[in-house]
mmCIF file of C-alpha atoms and ligand atoms in Angstrom:
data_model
loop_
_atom_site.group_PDB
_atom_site.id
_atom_site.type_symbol
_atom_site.label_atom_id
_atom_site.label_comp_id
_atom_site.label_asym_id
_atom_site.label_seq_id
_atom_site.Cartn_x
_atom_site.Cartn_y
_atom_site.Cartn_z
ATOM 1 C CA UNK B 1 79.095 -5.483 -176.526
ATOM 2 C CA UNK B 2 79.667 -2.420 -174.934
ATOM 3 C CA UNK B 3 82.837 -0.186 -174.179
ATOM 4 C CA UNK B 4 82.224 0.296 -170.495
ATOM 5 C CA UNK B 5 81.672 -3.867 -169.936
ATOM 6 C CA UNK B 6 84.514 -4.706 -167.790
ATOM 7 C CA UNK B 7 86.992 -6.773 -169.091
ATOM 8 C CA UNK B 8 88.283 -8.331 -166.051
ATOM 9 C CA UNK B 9 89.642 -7.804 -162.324
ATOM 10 C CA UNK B 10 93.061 -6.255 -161.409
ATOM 11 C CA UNK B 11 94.853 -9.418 -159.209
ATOM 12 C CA UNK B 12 96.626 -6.759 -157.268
ATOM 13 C CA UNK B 13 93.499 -4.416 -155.804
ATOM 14 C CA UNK B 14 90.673 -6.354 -157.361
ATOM 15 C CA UNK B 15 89.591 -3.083 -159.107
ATOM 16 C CA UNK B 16 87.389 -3.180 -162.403
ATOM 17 C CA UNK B 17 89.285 -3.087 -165.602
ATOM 18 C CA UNK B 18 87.156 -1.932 -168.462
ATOM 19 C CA UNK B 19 88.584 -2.710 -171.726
ATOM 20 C CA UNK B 20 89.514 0.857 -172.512
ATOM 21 C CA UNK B 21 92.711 0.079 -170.268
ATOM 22 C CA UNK B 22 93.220 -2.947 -171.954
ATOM 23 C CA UNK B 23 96.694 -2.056 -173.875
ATOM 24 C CA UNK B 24 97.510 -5.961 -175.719
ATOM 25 C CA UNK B 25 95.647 -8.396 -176.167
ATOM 26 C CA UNK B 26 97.266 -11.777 -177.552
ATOM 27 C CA UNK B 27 96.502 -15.526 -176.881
ATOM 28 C CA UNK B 28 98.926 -18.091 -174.796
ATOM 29 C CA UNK B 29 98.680 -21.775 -175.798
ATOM 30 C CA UNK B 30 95.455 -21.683 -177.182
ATOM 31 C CA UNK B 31 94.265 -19.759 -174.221
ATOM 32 C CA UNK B 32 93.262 -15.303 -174.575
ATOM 33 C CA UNK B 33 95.115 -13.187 -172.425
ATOM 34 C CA UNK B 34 96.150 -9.864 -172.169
ATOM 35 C CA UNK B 35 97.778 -6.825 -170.577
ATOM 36 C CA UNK B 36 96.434 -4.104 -169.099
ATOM 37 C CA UNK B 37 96.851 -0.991 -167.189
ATOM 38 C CA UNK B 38 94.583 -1.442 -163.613
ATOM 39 C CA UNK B 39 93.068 2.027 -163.433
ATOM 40 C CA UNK B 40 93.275 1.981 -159.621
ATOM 41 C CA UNK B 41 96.895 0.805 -158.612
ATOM 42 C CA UNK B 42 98.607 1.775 -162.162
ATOM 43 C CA UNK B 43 100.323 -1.202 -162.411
ATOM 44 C CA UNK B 44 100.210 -3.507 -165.843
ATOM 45 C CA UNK B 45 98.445 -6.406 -165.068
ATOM 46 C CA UNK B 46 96.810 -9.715 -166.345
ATOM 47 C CA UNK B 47 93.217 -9.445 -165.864
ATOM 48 C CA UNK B 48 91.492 -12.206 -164.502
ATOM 49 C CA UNK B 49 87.820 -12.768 -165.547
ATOM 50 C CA UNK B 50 85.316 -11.531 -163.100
HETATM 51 ZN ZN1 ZN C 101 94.946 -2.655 -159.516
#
């Protein structure tokens, strides 16, 4: 697995987020989720899988 693979899509600007923006990662009834900073619109999102 490499760095650049993206991790998931920004829900507000559907911009790439590669997991170097990724800043928690945790998981949510059984579920993985995480926070992360969309590179595009700055905002902290939850990715959602591309
Ligand atoms: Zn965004």
């Amino acid at each position: 697995m490499t760095r650049r693979q993206p991790f998931g899509q920004c829900p507000n600007c559907h911009g790439s987020i590669t997991r170097d923006y990724v800043l928690i990662e945790y998981e949510s009834e059984g579920r993985p989720a995480a926070f992360a900073e969309c590179p595009d619109c700055r905002d902290v999102v939850h990715p959602s899988a591309e």
